[in-house]
PDB file of C-alpha atoms in Angstrom:
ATOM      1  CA  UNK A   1      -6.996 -16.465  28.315  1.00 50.00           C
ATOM      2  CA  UNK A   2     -10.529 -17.387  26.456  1.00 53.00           C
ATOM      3  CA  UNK A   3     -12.455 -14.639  24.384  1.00 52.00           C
ATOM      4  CA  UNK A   4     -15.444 -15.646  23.426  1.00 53.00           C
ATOM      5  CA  UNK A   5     -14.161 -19.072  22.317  1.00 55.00           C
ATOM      6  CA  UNK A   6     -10.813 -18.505  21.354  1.00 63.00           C
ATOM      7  CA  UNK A   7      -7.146 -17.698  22.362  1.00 82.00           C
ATOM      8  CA  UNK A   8      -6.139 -14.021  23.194  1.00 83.00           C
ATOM      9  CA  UNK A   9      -3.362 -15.705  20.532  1.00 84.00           C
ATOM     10  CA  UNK A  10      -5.706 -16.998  18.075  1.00 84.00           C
ATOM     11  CA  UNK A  11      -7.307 -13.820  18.087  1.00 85.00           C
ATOM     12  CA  UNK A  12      -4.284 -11.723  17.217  1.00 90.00           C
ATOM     13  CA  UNK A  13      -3.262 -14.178  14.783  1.00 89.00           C
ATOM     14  CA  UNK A  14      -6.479 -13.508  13.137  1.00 91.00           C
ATOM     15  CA  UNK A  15      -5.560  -9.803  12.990  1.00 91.00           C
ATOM     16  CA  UNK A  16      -2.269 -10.152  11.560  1.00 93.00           C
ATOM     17  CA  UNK A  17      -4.018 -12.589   9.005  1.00 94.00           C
ATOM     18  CA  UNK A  18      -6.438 -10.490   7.603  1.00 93.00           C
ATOM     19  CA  UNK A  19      -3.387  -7.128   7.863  1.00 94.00           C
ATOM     20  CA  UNK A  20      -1.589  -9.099   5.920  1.00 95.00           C
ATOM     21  CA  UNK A  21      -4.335 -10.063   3.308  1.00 94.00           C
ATOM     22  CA  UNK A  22      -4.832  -5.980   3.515  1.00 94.00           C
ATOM     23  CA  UNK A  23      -1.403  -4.970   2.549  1.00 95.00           C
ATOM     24  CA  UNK A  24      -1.367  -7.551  -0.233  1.00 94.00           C
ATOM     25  CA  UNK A  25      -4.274  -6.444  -1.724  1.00 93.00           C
ATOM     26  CA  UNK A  26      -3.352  -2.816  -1.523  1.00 93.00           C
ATOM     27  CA  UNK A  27      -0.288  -4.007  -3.313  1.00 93.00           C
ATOM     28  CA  UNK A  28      -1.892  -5.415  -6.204  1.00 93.00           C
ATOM     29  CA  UNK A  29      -4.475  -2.442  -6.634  1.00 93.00           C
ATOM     30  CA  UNK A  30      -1.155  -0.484  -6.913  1.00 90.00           C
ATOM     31  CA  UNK A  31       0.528  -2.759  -9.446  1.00 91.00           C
ATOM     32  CA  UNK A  32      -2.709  -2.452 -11.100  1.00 91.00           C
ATOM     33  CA  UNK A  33      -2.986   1.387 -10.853  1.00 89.00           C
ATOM     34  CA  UNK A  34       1.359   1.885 -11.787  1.00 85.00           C
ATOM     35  CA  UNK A  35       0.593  -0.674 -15.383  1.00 88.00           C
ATOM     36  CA  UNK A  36      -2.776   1.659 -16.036  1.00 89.00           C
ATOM     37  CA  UNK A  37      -1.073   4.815 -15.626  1.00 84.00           C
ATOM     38  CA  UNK A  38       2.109   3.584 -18.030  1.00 84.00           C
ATOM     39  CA  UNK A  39      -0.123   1.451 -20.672  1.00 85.00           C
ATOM     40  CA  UNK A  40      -3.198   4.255 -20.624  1.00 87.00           C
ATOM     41  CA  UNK A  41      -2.144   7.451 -19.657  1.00 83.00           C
ATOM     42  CA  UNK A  42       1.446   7.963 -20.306  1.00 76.00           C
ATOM     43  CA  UNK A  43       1.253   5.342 -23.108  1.00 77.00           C
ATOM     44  CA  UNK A  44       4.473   3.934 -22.948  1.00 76.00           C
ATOM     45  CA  UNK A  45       3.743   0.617 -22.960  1.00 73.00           C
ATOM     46  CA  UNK A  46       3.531  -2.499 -20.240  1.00 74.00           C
ATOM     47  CA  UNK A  47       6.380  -2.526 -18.119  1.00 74.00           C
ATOM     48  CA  UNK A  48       6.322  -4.679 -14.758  1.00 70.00           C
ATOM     49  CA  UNK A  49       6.278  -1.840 -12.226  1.00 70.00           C
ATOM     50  CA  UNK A  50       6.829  -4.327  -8.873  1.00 72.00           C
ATOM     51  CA  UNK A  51      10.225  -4.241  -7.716  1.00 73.00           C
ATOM     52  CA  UNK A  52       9.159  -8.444  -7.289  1.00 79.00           C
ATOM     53  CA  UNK A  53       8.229 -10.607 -10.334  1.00 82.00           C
ATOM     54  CA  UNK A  54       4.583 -10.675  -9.439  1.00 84.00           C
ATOM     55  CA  UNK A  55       2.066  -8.448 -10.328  1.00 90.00           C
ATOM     56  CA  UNK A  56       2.394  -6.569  -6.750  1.00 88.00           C
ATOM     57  CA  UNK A  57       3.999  -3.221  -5.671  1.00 88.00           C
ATOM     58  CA  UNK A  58       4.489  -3.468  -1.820  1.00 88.00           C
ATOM     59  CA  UNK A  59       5.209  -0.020  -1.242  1.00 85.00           C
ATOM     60  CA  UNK A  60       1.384   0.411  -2.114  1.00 89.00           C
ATOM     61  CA  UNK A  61       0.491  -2.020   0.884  1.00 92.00           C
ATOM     62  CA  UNK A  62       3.008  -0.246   2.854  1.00 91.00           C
ATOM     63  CA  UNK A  63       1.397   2.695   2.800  1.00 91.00           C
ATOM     64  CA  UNK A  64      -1.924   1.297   3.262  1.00 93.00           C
ATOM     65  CA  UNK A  65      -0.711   0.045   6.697  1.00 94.00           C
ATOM     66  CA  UNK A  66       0.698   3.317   7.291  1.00 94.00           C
ATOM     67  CA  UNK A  67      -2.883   5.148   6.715  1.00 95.00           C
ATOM     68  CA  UNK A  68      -4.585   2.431   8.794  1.00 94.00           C
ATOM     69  CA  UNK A  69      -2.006   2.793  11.568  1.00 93.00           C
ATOM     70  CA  UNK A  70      -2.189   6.538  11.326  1.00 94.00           C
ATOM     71  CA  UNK A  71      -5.747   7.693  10.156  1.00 93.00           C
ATOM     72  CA  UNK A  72      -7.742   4.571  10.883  1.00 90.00           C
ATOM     73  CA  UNK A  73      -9.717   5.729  14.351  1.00 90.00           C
ATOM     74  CA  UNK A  74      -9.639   9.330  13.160  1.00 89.00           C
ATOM     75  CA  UNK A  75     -11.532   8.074  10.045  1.00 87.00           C
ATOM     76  CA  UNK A  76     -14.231   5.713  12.211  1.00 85.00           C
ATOM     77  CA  UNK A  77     -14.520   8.720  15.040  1.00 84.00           C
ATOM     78  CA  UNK A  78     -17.729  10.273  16.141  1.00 84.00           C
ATOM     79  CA  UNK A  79     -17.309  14.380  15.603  1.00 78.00           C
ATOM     80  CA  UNK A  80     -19.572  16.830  15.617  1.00 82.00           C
ATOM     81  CA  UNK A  81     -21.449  18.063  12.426  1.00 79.00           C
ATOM     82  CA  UNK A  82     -19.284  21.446  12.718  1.00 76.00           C
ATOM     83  CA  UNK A  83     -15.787  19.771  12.253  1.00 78.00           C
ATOM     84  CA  UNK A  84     -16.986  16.679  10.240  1.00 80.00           C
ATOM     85  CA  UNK A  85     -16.478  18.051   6.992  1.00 84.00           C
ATOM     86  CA  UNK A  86     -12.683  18.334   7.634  1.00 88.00           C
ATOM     87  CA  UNK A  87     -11.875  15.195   8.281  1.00 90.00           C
ATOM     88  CA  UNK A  88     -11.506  13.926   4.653  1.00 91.00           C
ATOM     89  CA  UNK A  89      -9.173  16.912   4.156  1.00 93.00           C
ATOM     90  CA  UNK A  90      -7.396  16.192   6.775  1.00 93.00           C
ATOM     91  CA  UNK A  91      -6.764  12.342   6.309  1.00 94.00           C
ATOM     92  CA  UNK A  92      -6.071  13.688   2.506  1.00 96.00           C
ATOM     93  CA  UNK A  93      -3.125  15.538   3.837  1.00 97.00           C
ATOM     94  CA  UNK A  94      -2.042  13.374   5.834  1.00 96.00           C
ATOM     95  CA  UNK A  95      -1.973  10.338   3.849  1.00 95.00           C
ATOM     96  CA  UNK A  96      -0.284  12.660   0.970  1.00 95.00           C
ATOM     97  CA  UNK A  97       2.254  13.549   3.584  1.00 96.00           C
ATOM     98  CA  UNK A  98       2.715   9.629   4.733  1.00 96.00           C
ATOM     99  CA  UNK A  99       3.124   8.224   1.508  1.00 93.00           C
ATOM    100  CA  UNK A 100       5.526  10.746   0.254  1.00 94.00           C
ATOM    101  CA  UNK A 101       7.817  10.267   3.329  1.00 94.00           C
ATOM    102  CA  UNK A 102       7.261   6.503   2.562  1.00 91.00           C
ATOM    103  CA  UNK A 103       8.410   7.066  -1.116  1.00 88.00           C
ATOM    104  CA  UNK A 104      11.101   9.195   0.068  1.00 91.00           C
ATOM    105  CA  UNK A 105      12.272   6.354   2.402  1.00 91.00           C
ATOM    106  CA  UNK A 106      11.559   3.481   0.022  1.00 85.00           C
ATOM    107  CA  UNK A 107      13.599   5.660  -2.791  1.00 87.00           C
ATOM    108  CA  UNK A 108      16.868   5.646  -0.628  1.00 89.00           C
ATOM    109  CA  UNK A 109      16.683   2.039   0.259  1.00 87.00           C
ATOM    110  CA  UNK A 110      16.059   1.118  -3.111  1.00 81.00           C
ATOM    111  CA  UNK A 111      18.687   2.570  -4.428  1.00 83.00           C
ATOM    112  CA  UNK A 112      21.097   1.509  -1.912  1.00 86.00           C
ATOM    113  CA  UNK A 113      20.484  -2.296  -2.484  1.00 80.00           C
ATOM    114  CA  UNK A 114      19.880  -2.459  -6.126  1.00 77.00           C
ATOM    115  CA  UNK A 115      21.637   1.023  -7.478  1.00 78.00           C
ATOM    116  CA  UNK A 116      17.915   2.714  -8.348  1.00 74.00           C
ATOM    117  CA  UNK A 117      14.316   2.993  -7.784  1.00 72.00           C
ATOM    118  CA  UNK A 118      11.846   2.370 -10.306  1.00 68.00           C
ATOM    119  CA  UNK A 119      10.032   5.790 -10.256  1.00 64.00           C
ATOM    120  CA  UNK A 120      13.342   8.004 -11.404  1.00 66.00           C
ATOM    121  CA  UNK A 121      10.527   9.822 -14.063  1.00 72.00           C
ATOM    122  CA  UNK A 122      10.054  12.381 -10.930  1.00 83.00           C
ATOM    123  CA  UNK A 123      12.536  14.353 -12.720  1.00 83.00           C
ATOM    124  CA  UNK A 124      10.103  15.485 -15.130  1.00 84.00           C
ATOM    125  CA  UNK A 125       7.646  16.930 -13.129  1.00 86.00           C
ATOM    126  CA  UNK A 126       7.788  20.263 -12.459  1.00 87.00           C
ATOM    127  CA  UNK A 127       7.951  20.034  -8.203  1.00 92.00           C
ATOM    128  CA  UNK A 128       9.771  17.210  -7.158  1.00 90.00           C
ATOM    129  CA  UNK A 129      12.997  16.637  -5.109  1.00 91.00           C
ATOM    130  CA  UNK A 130      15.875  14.873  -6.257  1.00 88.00           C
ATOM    131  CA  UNK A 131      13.302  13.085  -8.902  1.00 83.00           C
ATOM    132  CA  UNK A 132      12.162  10.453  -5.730  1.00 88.00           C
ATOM    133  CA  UNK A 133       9.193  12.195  -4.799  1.00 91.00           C
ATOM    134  CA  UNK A 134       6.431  14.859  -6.746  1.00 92.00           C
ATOM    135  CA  UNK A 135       4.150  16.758  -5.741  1.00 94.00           C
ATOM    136  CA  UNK A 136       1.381  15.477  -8.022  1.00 91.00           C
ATOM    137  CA  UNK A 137       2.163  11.793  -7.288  1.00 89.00           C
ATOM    138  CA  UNK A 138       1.887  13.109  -3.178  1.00 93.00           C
ATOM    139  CA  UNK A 139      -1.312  14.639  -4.136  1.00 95.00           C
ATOM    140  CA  UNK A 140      -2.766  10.987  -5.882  1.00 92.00           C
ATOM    141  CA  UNK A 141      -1.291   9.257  -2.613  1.00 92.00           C
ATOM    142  CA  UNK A 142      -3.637  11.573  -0.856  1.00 95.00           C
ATOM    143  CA  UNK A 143      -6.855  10.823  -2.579  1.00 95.00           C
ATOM    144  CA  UNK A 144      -5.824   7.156  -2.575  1.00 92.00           C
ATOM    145  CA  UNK A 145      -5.576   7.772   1.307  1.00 94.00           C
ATOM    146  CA  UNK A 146      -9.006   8.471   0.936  1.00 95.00           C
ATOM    147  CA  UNK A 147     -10.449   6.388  -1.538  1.00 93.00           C
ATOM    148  CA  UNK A 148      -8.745   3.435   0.720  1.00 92.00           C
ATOM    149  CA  UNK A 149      -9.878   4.106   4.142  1.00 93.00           C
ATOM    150  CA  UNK A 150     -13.942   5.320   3.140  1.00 92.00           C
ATOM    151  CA  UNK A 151     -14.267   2.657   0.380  1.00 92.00           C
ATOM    152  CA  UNK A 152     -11.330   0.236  -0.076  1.00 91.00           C
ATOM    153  CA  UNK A 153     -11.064  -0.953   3.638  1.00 92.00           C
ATOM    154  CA  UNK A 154     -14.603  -1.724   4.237  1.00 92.00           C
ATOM    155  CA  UNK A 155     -14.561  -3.816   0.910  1.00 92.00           C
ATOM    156  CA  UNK A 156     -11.565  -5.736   2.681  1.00 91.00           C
ATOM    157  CA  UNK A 157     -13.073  -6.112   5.823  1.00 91.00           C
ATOM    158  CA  UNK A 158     -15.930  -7.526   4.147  1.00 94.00           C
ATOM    159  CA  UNK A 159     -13.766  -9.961   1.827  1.00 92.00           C
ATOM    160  CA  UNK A 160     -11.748 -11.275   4.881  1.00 92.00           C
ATOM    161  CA  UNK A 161     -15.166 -11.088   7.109  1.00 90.00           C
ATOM    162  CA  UNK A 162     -16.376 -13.786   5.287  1.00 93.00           C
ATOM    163  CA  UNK A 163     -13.658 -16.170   5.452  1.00 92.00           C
ATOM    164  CA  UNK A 164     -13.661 -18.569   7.931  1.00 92.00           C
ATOM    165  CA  UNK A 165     -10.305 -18.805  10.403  1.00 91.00           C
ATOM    166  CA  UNK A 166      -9.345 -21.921   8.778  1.00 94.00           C
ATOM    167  CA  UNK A 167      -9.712 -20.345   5.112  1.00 95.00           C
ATOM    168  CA  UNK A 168      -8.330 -16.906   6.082  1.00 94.00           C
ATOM    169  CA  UNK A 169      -5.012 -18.977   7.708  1.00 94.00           C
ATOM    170  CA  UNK A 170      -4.894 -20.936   4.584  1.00 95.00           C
ATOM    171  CA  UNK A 171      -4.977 -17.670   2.070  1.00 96.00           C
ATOM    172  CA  UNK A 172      -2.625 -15.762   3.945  1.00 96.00           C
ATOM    173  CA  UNK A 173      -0.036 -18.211   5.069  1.00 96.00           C
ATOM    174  CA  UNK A 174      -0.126 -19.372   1.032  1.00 96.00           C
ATOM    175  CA  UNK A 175       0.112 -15.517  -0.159  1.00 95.00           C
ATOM    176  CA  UNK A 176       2.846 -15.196   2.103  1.00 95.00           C
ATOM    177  CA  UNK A 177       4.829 -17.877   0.976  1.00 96.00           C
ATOM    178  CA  UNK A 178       3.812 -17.357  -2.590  1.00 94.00           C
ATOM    179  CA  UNK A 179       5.599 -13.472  -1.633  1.00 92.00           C
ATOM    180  CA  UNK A 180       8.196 -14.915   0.049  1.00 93.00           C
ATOM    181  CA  UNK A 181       9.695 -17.081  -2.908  1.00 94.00           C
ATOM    182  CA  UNK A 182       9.269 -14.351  -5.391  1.00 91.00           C
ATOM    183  CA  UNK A 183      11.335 -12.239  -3.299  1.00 89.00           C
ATOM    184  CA  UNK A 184      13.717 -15.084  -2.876  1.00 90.00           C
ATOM    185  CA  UNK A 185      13.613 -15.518  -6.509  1.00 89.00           C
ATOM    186  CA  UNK A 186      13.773 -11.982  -7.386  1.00 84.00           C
ATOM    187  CA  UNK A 187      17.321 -11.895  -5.344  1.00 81.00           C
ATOM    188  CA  UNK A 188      18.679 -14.370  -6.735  1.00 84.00           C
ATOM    189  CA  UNK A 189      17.770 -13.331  -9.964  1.00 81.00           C
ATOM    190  CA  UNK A 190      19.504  -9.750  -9.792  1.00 72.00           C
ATOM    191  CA  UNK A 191      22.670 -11.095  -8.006  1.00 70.00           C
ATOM    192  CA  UNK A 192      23.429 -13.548 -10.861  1.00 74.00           C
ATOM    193  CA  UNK A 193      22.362 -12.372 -14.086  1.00 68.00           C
TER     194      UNK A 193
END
């Protein structure tokens, strides 16, 4: 079937495209935001924070999805002036609430396939559970929320609006295999040294 030129399959090629493009530059804004807080704030130096070699954590585009999937509409919908002010509070709690069930999940799984998770520091903050997830990084994750879907995804839409299909299939499908080999690298890496 033909929309407006192209393929129902070209189409959702397209979207899975620019998702992808999304959740990788979600992932490096994370990176980005783990190395500030550990070189600036906590001031204990550089320390890769990816579980990957590259400067990417993918739990951050993980979660990204996860607001889009979850908040996206309710962030775009008309409401009335009387119950518009609660949406941001809403979406805050609920991306807090996503992301720490992601980082809950993400926790387990890491530690079942390499023996830890990155983040074990939980167990200095003062509410956390089992040191895998805080309640001040869930609060963070909320504002990110936030931040992500009022400012963030607009400035990716706009980014991946401008590339042509032929440029925006070229960018992803080389991010994706530039992903791919770190991961492949980053196995092999950990199972034989």
């Amino acid at each position: 079937m033909m929309i407006g030129g192209r393929t129902e399959m070209q189409s959702k090629l397209q979207t899975i495209e620019k998702l992808f493009l999304y959740f990788l530059m979600a992932a490096i804004i994370g990176w980005c935001y783990e190395v500030f807080l550990e070189v600036v704030v906590y001031r204990w130096g550089f320390q890769n924070r990816g579980v990957l070699f590259g400067p990417y954590c993918p739990v951050y585009g993980v979660g990204m999805l996860a607001f889009l999937l979850c908040f996206g509409k309710f962030a775009k919908m008309q409401l009335s002036w009387r119950v518009r002010w609660a949406r941001p509070i809403l979406i805050f709690l609920g991306c807090g609430a996503v992301a720490t069930l992601i980082e809950l999940a993400v926790s387990y799984l890491l530690e079942w396939t390499t023996g830890s998770w990155p983040w074990q520091t939980y167990a200095d903050y003062a509410i956390n559970f089992q040191a895998r997830v805080a309640l001040s990084p869930s609060v963070r994750f909320g504002i990110g929320g936030v931040l992500f879907l009022y400012l963030l995804r607009p400035l990716f839409a706009k980014i991946t609006g401008l590339m042509s299909e032929k440029v925006l299939h070229v960018v992803s499908i080389t991010a994706a295999v530039i992903m791919g080999l770190d991961l492949i690298c980053t196995v092999l890496f950990k199972l034989f040294l």
